[in-house]
Coordinates of C-alpha atoms in Angstrom, one line a residue:
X1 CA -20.2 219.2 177.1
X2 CA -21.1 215.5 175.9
X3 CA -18.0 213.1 175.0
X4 CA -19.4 213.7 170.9
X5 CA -19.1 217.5 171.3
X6 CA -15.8 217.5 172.5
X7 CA -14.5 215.4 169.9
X8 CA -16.2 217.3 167.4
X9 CA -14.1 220.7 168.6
X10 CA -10.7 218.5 168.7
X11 CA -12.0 217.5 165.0
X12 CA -11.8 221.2 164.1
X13 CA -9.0 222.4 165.5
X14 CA -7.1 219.4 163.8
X15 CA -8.6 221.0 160.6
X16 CA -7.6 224.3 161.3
X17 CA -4.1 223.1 162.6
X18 CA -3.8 222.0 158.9
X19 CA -5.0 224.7 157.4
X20 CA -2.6 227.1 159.2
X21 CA 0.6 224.7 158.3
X22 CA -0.8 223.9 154.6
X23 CA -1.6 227.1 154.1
X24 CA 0.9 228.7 151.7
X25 CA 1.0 225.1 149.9
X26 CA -2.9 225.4 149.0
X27 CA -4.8 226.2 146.1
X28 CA -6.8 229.1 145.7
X29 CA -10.2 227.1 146.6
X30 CA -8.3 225.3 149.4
X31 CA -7.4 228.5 150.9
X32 CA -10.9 229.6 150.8
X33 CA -11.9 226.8 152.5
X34 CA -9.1 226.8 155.5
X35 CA -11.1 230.2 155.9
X36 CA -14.0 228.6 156.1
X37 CA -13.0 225.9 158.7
X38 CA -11.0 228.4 160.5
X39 CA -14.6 230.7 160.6
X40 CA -16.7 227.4 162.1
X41 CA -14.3 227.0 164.9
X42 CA -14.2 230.4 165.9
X43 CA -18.0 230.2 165.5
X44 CA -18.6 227.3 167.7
X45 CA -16.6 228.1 170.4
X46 CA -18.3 231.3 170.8
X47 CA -21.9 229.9 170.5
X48 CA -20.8 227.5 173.0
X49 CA -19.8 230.2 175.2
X50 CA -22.7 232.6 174.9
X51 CA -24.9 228.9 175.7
X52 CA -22.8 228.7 178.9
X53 CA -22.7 232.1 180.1
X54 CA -27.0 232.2 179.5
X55 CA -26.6 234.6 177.2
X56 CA -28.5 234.8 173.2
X57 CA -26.6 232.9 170.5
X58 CA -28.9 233.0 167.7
X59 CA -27.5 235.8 165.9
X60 CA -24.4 234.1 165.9
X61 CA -26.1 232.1 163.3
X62 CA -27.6 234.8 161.4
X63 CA -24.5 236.2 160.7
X64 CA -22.4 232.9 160.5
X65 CA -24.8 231.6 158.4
X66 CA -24.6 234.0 155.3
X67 CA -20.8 234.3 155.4
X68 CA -20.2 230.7 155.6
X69 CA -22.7 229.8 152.5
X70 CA -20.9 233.1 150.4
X71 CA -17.8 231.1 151.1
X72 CA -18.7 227.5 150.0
X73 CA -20.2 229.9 147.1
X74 CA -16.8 231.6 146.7
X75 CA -15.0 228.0 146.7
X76 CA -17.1 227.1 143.3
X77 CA -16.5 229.6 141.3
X78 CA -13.2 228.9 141.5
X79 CA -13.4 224.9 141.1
X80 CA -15.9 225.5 138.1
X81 CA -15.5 226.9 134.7
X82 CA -17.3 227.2 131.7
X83 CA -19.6 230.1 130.3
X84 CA -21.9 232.6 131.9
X85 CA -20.1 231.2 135.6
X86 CA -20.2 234.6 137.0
X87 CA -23.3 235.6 136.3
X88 CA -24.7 232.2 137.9
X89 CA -22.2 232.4 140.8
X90 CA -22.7 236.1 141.7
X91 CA -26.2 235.0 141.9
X92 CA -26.1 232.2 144.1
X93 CA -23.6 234.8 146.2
X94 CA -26.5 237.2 146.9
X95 CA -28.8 234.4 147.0
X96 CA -27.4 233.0 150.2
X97 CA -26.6 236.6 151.9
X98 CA -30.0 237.8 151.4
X99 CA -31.5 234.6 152.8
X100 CA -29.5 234.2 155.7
X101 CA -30.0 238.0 156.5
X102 CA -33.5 238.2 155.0
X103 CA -35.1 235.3 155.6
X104 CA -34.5 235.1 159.7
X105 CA -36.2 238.7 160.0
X106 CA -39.3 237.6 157.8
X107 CA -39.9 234.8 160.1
X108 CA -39.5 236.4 163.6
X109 CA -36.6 238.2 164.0
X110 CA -32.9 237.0 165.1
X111 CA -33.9 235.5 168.3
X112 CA -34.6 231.8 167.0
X113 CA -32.3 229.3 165.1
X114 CA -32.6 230.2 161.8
X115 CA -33.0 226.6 160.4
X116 CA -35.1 227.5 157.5
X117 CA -32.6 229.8 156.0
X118 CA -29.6 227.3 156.7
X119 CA -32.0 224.5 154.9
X120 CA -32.4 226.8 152.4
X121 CA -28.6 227.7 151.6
X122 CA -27.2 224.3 152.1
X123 CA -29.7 223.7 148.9
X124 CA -27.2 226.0 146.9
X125 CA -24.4 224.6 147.8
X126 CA -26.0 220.9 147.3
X127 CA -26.6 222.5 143.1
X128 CA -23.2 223.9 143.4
X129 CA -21.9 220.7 144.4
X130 CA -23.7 219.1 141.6
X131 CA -22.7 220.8 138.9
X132 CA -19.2 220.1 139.7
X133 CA -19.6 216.8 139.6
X134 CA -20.9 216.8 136.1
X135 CA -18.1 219.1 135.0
X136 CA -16.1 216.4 136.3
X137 CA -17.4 213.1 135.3
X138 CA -17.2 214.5 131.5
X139 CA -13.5 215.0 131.9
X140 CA -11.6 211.6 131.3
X141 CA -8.5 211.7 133.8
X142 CA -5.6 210.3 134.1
X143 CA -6.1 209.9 137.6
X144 CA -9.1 207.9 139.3
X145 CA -11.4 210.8 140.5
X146 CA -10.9 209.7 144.4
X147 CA -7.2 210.6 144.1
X148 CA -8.1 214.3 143.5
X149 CA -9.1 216.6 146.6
X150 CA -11.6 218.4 144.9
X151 CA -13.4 215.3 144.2
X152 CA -13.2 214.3 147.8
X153 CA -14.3 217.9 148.8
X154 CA -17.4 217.9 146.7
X155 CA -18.2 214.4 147.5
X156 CA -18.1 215.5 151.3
X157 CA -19.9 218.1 150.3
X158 CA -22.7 217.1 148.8
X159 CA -23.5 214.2 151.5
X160 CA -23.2 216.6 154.3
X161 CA -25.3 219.2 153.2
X162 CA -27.6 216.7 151.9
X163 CA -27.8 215.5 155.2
X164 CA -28.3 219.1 157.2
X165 CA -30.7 219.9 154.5
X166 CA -33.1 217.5 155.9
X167 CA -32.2 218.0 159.5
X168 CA -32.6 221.9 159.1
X169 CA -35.3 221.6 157.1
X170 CA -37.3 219.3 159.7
X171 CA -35.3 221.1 162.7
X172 CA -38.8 222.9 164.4
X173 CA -40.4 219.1 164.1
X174 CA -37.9 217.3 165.7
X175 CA -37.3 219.7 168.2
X176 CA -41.0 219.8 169.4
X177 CA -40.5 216.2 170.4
X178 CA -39.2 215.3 174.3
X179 CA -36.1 213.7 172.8
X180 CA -35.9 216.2 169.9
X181 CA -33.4 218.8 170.8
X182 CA -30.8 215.8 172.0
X183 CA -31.0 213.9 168.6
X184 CA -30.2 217.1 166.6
X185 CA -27.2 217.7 168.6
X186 CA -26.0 213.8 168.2
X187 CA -26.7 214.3 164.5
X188 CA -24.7 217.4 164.4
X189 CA -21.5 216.1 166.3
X190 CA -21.5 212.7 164.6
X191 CA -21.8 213.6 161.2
X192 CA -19.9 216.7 161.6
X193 CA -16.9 215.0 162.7
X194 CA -16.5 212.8 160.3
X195 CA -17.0 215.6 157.5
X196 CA -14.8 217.7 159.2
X197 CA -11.9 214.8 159.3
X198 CA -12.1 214.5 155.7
X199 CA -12.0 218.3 155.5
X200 CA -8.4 218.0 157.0
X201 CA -7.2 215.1 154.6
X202 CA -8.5 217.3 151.9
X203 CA -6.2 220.4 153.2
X204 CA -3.6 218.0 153.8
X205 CA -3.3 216.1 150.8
X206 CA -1.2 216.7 147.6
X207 CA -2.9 216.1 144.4
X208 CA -1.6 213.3 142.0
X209 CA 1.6 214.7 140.0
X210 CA 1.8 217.9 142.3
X211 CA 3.4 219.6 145.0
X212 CA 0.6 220.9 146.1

């Protein structure tokens, strides 16, 4: 594997090391998403070992795909409030698992990267992300905003999937070109690691006046 790959799995496991020890220590959405980290690495290292062995790893990402998204999902309802929030959130829920299930067989089956439908559900989670921020910014705090890790969280949120929704939503371009195919995967470790790093701080670090 390239240097950037490999530091992108040591990136993980960091984050899951953190989740494991912070565990018991975390909020309820915090918990949610050690799951959630804990779930990409085991997803990557089997993709990456289904690619080396020549075998299919495309369903991988058919069912990683709606179970990670129902978990970002699951991680805002619980960092929002206000009225009709199930409803909307239940929605989004089935919204992403019938996409990422759905949407893969419409357009050929489980066999290709389902880039469309990830494009598609990072979009979700960029309005979930969005929302938050403008239950937040009303609130006047005590505490500047960057000292919280939900602000952090969202913040990382909302650039990363920003950022894949283009790339996914562009992937079938790109990849048509010569140098397409590498370019996606130097995206993907770069910016991966450095949202994955702040993942860790935010399961590491302690909210202002807490002890957790």
């Amino acid at each position: 594997m390239p240097a950037d790959t490999w530091v992108y799995f040591i990136v993980l496991l960091v984050a899951s090391g953190v989740g494991v020890a912070r565990y018991k220590a975390l909020e309820k959405p915090f918990k949610v998403l050690a799951w959630l980290v804990w779930l990409t690495l085991c997803h990557e290292v089997a993709v990456r070992w289904l690619s080396a062995t020549g075998m299919e790893s495309s369903v991988l990402y058919v069912i990683y795909t709606p179970v990670s998204f129902g978990l970002y999902v699951w991680i805002y309802y619980l960092l929002l409030t206000g009225p009709g929030l199930l409803r909307l959130m239940t929605g989004l829920f089935l919204l992403v698992v019938v996409n990422g299930i759905g949407l893969p067989l419409l357009l050929g089956g489980f066999r290709s990267f389902p880039a469309m439908p990830i494009a598609l559900d990072s979009l979700v989670v960029i309005v979930c992300s969005i929302l938050y921020f403008r239950q937040v910014l009303g609130v006047v705090s005590p505490e500047p905003l960057r000292n919280h890790k939900a602000f952090i969280f969202n913040a990382a949120v909302f650039i990363y999937w920003s950022v894949f929704f283009a790339r996914h939503g562009l992937y079938n371009e790109i990849a048509r070109s010569p140098d397409g195919m590498p370019l996606i995967e130097m995206i993907h470790a770069y910016v991966s690691c450095i949202y994955y790093s702040v993942l860790a701080v935010v399961l590491f670090k302690k909210n202002p006046g807490t002890d957790t």
